Short mmCIF file of N, CA and C in Angstrom, two decimals:
data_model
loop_
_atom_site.label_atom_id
_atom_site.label_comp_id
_atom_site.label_asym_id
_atom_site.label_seq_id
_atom_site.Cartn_x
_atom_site.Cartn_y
_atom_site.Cartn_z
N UNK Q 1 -152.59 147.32 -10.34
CA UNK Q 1 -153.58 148.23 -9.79
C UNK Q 1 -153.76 147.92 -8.29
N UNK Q 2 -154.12 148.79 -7.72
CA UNK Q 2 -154.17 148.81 -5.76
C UNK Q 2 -155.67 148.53 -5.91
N UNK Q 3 -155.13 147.39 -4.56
CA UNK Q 3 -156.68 146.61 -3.88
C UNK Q 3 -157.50 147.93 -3.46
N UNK Q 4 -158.63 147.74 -3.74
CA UNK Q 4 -159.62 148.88 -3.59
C UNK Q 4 -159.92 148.01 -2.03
N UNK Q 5 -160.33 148.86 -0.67
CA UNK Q 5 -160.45 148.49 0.42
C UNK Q 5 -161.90 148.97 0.89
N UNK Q 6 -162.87 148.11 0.84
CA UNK Q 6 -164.08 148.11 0.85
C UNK Q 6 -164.89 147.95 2.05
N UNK Q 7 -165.32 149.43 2.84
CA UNK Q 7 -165.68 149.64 4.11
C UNK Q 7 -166.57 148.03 4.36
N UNK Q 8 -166.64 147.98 5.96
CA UNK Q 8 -167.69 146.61 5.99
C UNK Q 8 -169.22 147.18 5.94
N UNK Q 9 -169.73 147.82 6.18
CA UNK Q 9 -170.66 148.47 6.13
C UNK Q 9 -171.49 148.88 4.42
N UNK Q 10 -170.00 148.92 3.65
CA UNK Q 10 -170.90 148.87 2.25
C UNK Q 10 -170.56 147.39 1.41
N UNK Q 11 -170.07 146.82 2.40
CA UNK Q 11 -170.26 145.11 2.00
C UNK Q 11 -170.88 144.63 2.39
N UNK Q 12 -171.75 145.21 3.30
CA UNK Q 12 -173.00 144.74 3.86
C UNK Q 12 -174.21 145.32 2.61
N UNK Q 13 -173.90 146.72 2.72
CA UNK Q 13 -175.32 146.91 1.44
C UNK Q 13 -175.05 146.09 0.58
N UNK Q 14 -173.89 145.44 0.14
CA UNK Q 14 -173.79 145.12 -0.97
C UNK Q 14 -174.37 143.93 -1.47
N UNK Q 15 -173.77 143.17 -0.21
CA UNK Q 15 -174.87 141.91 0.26
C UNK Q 15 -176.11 141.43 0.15
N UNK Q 16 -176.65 142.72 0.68
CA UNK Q 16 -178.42 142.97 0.84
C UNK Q 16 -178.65 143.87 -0.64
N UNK Q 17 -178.08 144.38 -1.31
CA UNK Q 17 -178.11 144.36 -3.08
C UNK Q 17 -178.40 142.97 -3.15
N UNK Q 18 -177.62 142.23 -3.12
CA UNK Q 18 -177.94 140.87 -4.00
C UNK Q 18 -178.89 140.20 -3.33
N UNK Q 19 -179.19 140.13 -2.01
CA UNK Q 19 -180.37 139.46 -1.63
C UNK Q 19 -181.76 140.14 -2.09
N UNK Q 20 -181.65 141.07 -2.26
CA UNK Q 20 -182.74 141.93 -2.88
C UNK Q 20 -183.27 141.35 -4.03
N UNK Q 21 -182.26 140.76 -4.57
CA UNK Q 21 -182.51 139.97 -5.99
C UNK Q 21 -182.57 138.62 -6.11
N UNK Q 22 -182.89 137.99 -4.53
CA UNK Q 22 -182.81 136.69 -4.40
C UNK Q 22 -181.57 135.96 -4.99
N UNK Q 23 -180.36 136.80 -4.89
CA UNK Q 23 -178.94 135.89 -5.08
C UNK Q 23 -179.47 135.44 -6.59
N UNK Q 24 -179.68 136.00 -7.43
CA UNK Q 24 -180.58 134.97 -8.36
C UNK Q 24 -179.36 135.13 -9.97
N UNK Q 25 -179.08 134.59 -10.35
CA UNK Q 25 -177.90 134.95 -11.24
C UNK Q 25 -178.57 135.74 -12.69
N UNK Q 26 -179.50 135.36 -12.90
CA UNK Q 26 -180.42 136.15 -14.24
C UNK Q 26 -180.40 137.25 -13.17
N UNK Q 27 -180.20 137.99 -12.38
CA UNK Q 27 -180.23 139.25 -11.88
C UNK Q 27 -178.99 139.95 -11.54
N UNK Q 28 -177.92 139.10 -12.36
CA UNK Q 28 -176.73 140.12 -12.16
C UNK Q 28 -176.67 141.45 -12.74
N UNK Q 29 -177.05 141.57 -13.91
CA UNK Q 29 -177.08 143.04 -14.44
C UNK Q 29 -177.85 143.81 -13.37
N UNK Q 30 -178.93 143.42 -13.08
CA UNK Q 30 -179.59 144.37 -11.97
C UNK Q 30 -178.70 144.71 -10.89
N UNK Q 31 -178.12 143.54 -10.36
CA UNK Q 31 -177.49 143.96 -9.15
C UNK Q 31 -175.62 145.05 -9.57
N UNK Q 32 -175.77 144.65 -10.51
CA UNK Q 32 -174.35 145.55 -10.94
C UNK Q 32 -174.73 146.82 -11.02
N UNK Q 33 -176.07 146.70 -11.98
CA UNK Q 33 -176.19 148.75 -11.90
C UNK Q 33 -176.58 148.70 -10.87
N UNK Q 34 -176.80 148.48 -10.12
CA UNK Q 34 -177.16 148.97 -8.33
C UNK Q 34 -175.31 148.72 -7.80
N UNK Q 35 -174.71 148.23 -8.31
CA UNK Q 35 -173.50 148.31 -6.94
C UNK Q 35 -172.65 149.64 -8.08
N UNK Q 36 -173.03 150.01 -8.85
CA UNK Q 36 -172.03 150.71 -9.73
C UNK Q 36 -172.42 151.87 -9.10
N UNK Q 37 -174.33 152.31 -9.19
CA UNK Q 37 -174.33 153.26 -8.63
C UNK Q 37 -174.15 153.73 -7.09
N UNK Q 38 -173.99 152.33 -6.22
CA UNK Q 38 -173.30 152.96 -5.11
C UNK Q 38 -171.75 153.36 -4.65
N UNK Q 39 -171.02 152.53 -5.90
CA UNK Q 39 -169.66 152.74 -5.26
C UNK Q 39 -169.29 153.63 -6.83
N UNK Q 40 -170.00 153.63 -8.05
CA UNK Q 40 -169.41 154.86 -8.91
C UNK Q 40 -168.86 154.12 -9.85
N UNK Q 41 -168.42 152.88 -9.52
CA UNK Q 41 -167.81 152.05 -10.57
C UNK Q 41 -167.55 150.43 -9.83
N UNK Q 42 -167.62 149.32 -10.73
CA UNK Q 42 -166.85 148.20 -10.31
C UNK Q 42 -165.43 147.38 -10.28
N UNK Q 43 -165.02 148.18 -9.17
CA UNK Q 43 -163.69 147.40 -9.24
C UNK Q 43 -164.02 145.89 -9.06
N UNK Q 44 -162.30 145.53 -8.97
CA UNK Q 44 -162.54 144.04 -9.13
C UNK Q 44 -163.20 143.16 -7.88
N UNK Q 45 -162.93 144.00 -6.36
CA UNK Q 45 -163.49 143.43 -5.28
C UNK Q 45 -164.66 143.98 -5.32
N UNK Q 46 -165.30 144.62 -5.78
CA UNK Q 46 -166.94 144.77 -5.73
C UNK Q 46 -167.26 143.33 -6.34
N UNK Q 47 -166.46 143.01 -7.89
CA UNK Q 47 -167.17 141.64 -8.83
C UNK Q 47 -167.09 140.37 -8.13
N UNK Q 48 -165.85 140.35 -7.05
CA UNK Q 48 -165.59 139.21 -6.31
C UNK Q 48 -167.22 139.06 -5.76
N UNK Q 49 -167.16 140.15 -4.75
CA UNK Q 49 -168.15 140.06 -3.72
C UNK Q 49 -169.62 139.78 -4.34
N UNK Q 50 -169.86 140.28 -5.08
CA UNK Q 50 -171.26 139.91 -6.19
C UNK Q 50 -171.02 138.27 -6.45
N UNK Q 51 -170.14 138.22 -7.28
CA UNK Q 51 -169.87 136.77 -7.48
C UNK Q 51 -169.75 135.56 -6.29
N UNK Q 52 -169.59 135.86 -5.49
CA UNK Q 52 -169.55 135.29 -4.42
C UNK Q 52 -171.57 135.10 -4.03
N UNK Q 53 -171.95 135.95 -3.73
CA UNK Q 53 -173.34 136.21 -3.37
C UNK Q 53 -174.35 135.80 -4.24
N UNK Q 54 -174.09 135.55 -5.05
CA UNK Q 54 -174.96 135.17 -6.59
C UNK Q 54 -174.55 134.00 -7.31
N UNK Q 55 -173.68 133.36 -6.24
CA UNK Q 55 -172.99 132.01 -7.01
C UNK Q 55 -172.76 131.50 -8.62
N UNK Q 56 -172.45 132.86 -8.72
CA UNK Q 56 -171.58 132.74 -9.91
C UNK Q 56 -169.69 132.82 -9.84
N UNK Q 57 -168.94 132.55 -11.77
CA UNK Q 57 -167.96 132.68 -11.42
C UNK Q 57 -167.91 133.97 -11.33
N UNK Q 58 -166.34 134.94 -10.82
CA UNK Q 58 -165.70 135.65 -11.06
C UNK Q 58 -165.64 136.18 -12.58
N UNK Q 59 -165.27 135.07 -13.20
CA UNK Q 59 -164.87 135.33 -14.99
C UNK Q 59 -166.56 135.26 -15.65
N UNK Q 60 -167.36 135.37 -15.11
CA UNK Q 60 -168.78 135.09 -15.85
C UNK Q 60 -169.25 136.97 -15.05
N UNK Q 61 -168.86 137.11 -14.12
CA UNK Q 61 -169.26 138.70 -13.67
C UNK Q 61 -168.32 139.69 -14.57
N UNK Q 62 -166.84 139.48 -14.64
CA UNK Q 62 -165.82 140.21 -15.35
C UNK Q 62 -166.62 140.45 -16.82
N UNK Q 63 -166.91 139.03 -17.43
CA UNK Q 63 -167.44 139.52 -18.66
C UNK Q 63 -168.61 140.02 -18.83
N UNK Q 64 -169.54 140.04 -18.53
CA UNK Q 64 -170.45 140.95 -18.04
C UNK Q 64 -170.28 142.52 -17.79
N UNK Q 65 -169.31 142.74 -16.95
CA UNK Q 65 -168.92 144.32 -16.74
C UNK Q 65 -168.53 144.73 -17.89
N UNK Q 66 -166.91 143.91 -18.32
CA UNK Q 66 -166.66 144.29 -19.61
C UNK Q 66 -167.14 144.44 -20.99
N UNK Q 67 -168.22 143.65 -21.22
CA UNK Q 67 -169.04 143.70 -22.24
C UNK Q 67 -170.02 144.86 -21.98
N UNK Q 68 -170.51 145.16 -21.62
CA UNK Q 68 -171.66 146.18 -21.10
C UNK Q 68 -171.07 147.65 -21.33
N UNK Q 69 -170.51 148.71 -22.58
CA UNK Q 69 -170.23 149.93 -22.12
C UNK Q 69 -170.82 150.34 -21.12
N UNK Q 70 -171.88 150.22 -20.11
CA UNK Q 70 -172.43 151.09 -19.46
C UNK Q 70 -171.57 150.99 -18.09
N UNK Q 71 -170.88 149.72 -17.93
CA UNK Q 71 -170.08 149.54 -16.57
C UNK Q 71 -168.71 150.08 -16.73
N UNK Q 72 -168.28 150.22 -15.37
CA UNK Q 72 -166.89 150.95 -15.27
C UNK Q 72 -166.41 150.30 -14.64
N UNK Q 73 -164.73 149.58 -14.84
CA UNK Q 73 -164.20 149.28 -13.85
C UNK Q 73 -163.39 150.44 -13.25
N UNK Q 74 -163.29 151.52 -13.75
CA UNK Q 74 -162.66 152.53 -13.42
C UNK Q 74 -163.32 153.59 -12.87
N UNK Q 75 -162.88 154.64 -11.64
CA UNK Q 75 -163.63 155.76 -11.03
C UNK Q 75 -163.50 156.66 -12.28
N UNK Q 76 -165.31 157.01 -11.69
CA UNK Q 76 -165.56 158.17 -13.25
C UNK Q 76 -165.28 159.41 -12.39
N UNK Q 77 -164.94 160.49 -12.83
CA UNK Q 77 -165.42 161.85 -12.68
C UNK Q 77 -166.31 162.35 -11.70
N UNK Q 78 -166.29 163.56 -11.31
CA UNK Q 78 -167.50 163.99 -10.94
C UNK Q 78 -169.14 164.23 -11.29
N UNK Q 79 -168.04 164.53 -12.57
CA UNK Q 79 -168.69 164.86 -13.93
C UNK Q 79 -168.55 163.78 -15.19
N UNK Q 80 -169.24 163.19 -15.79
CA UNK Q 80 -168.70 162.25 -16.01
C UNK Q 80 -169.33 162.61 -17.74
N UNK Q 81 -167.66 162.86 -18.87
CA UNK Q 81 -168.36 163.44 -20.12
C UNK Q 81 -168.44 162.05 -20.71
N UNK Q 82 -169.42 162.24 -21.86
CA UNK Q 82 -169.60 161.47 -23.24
C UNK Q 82 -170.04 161.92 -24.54
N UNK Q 83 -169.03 161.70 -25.27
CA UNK Q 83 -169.04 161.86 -26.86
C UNK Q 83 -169.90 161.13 -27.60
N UNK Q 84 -170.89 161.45 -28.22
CA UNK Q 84 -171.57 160.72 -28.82
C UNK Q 84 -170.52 160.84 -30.68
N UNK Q 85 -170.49 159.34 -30.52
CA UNK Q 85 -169.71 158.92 -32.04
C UNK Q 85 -170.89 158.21 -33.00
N UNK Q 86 -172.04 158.51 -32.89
CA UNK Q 86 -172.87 157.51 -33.44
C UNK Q 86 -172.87 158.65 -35.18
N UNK Q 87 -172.74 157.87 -36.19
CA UNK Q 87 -172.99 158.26 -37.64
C UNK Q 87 -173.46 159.96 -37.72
N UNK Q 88 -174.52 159.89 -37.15
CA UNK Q 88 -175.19 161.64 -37.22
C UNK Q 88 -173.65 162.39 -36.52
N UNK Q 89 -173.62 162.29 -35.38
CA UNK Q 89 -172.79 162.71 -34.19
C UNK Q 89 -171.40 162.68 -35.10
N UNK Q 90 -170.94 161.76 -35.69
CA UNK Q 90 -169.43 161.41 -36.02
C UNK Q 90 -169.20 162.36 -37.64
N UNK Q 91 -170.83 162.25 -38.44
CA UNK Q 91 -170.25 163.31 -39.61
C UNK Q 91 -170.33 164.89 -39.54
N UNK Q 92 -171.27 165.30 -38.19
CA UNK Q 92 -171.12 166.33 -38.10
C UNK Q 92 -170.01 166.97 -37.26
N UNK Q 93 -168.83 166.10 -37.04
CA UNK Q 93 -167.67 166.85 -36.41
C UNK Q 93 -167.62 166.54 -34.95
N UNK Q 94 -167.84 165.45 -34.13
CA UNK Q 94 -167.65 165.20 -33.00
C UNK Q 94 -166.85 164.69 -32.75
N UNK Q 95 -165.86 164.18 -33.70
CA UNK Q 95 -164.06 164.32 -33.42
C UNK Q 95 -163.62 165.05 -33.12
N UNK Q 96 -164.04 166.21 -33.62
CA UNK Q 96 -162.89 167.62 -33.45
C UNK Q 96 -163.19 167.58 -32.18
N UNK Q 97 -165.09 167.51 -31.89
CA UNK Q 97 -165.18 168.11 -30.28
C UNK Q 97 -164.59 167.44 -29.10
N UNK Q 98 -164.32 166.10 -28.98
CA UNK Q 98 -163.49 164.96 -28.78
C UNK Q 98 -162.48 165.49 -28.34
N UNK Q 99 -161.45 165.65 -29.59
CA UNK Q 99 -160.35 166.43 -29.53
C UNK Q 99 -159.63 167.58 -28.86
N UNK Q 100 -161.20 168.32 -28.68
CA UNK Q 100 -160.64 169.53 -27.93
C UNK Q 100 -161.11 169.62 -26.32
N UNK Q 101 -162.24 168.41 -26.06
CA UNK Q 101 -162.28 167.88 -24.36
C UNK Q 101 -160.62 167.97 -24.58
N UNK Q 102 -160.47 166.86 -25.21
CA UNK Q 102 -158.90 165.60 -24.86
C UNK Q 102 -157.76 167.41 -24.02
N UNK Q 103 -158.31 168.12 -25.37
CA UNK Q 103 -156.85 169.15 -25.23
C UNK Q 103 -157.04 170.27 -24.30
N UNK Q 104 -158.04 170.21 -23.33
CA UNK Q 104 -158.82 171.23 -22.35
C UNK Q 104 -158.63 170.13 -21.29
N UNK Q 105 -158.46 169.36 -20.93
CA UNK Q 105 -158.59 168.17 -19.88
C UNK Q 105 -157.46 167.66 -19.76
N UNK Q 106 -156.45 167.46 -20.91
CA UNK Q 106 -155.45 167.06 -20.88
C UNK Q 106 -155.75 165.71 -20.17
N UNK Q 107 -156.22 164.69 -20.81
CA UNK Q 107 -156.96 163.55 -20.27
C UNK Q 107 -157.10 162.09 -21.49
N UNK Q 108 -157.05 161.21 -22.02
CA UNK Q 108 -157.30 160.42 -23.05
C UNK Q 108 -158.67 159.84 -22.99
N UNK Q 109 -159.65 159.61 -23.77
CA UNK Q 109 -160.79 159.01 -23.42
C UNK Q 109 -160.85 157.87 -22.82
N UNK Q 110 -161.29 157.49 -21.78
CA UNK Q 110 -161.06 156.65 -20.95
C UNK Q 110 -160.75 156.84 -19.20
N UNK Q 111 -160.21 158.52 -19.21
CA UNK Q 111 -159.43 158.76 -18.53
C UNK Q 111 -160.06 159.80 -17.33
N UNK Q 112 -159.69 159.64 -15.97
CA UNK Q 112 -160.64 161.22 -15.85
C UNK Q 112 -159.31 161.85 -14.92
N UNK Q 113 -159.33 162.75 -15.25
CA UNK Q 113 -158.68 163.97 -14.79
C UNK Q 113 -158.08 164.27 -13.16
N UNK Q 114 -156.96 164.56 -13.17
CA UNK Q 114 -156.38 164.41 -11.64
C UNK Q 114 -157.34 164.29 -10.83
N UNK Q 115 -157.71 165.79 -10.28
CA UNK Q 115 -158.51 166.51 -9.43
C UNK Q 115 -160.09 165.59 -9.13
N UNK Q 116 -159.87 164.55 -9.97
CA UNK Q 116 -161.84 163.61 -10.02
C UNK Q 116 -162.48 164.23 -10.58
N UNK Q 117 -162.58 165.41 -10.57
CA UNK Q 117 -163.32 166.54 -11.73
C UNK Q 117 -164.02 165.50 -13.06
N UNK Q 118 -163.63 165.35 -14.04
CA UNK Q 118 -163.96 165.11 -15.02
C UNK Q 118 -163.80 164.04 -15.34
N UNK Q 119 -164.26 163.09 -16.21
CA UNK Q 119 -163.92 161.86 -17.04
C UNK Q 119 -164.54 161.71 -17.67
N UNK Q 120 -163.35 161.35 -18.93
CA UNK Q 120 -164.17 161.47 -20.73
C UNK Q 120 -164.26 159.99 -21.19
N UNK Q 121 -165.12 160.00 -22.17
CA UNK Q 121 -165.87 158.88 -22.68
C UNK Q 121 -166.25 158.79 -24.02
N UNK Q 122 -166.46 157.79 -24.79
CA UNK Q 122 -167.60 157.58 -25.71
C UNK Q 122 -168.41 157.09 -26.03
N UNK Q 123 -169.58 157.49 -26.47
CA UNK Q 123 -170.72 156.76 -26.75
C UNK Q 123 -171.53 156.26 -27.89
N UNK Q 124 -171.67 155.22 -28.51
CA UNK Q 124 -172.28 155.16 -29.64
C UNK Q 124 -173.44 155.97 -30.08
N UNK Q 125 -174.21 155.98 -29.11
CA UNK Q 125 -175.48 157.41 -30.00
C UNK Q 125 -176.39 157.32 -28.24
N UNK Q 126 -176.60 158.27 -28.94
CA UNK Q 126 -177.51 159.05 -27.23
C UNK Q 126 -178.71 159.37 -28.01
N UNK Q 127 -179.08 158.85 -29.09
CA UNK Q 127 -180.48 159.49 -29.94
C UNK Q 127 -181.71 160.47 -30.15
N UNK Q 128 -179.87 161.61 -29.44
CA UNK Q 128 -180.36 162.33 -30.34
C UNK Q 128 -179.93 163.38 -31.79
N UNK Q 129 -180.45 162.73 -32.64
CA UNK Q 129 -179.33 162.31 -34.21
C UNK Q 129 -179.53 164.11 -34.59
N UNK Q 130 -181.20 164.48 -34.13
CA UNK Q 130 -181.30 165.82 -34.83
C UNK Q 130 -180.34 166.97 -34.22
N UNK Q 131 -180.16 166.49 -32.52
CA UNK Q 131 -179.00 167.64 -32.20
C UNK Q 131 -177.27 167.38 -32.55
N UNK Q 132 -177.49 166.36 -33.43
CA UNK Q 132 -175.83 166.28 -33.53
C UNK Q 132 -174.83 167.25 -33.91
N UNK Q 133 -173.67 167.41 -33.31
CA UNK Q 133 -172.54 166.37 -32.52
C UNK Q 133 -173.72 166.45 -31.10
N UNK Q 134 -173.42 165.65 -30.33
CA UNK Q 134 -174.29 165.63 -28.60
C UNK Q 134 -173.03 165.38 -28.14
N UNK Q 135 -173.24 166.03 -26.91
CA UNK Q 135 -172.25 165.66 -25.57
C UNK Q 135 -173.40 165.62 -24.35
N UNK Q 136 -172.70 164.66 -23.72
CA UNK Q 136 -173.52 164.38 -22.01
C UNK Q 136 -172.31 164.75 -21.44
N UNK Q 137 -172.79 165.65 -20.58
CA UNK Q 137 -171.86 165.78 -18.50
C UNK Q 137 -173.29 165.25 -18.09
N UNK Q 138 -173.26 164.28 -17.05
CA UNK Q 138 -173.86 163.62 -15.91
C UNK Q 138 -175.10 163.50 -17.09
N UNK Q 139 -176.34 164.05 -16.66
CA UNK Q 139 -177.93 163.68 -16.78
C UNK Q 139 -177.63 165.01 -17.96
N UNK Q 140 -176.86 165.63 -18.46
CA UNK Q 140 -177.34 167.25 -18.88
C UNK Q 140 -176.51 166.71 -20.93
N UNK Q 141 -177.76 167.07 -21.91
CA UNK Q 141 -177.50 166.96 -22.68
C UNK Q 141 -177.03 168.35 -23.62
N UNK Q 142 -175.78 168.33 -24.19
CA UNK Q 142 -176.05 169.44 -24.93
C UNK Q 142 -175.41 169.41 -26.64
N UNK Q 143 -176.21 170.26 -27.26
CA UNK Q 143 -176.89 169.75 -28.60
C UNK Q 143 -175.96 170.58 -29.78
N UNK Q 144 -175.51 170.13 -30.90
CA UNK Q 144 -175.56 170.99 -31.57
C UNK Q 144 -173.67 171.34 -31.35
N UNK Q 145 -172.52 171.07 -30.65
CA UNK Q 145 -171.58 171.26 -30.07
C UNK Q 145 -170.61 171.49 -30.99
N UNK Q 146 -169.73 172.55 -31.33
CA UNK Q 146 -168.64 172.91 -32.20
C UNK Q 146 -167.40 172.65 -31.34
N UNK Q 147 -166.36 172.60 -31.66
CA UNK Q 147 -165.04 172.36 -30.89
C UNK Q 147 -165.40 173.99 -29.70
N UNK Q 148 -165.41 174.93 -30.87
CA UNK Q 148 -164.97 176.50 -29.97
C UNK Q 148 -166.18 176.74 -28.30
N UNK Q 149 -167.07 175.41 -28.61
CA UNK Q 149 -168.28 175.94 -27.31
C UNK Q 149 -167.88 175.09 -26.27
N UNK Q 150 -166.47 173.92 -26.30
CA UNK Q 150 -166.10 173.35 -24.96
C UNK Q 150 -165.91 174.21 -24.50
N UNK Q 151 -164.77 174.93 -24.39
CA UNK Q 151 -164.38 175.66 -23.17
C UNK Q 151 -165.60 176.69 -22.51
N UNK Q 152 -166.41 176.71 -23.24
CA UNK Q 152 -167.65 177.71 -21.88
C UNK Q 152 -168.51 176.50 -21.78
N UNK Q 153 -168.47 175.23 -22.39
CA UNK Q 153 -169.27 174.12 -21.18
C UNK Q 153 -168.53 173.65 -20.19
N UNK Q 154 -167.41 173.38 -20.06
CA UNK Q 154 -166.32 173.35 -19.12
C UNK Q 154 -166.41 173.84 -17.77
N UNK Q 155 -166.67 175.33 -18.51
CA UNK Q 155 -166.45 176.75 -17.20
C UNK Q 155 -167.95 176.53 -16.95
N UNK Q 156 -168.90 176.12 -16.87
CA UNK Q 156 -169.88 175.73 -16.28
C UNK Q 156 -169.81 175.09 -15.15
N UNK Q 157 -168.60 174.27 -15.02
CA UNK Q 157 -168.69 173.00 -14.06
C UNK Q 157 -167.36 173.62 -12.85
#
């Protein structure tokens, strides 16, 4: 994978992220969702630079990101989808809907789409069990989802 090249200017916020938190290592999760939401995701020189600032290791930040579904080491989307697979979500057919992102996106979960446009995901439960199947794009929940209603949530975006 290519070194991600990290303006000096947002290695400076990044910096003052962690001083914000008094360098304090019980405040790495804090300071990660704050560097995720400025750069979109954590590559590996964002974890250096945290790790460095918070005097921790490298391999104690890595696992942290990686354990956490909520972190990315990968750029999401513009749009950034999620499948809810949680029990409600998974018996009422949110495979198929899965399935037919995958085959409208031409994309694997995990993956987001040439253009940055899109990137698909899954999620254990978004709770909400009564609208199941659920799908999230960004903050926008929608309820109730058959394979045939991707393509006009799609053409929304």
């Amino acid at each position: 994978m290519a070194k991600v090249k990290i303006p000096e200017n947002k290695v400076q916020e990044l910096k003052d992220l962690c001083k914000k938190f008094d360098n304090e290592p019980g405040e790495l999760i804090n300071v990660l969702h704050g560097a995720q939401g400025m750069f979109g995701y954590l590559p590996a020189e964002v974890q250096e630079i945290v790790a460095d600032e918070m005097n921790v290791s490298v391999a104690h930040v890595y696992g942290v990101v990686t354990f956490y579904s909520f972190f990315s080491m990968l750029p999401k989307g513009k749009h950034p989808i999620s499948i809810c697979m949680g029990t409600a979500c998974y018996v009422r057919g949110a495979e198929k809907v899965l399935d037919e992102f995958k085959r409208h996106l031409e994309v694997k979960v995990g993956e987001t789409t040439p253009d940055g446009k899109f990137s698909l995901s899954c999620l254990r439960c978004v709770g909400a069990c009564g609208l199941a199947p659920v799908v999230t794009i960004g903050e926008r929940v929608y309820g109730r989802v058959s394979p045939e209603d991707v393509r006009g949530i799609l053409e929304e975006y």
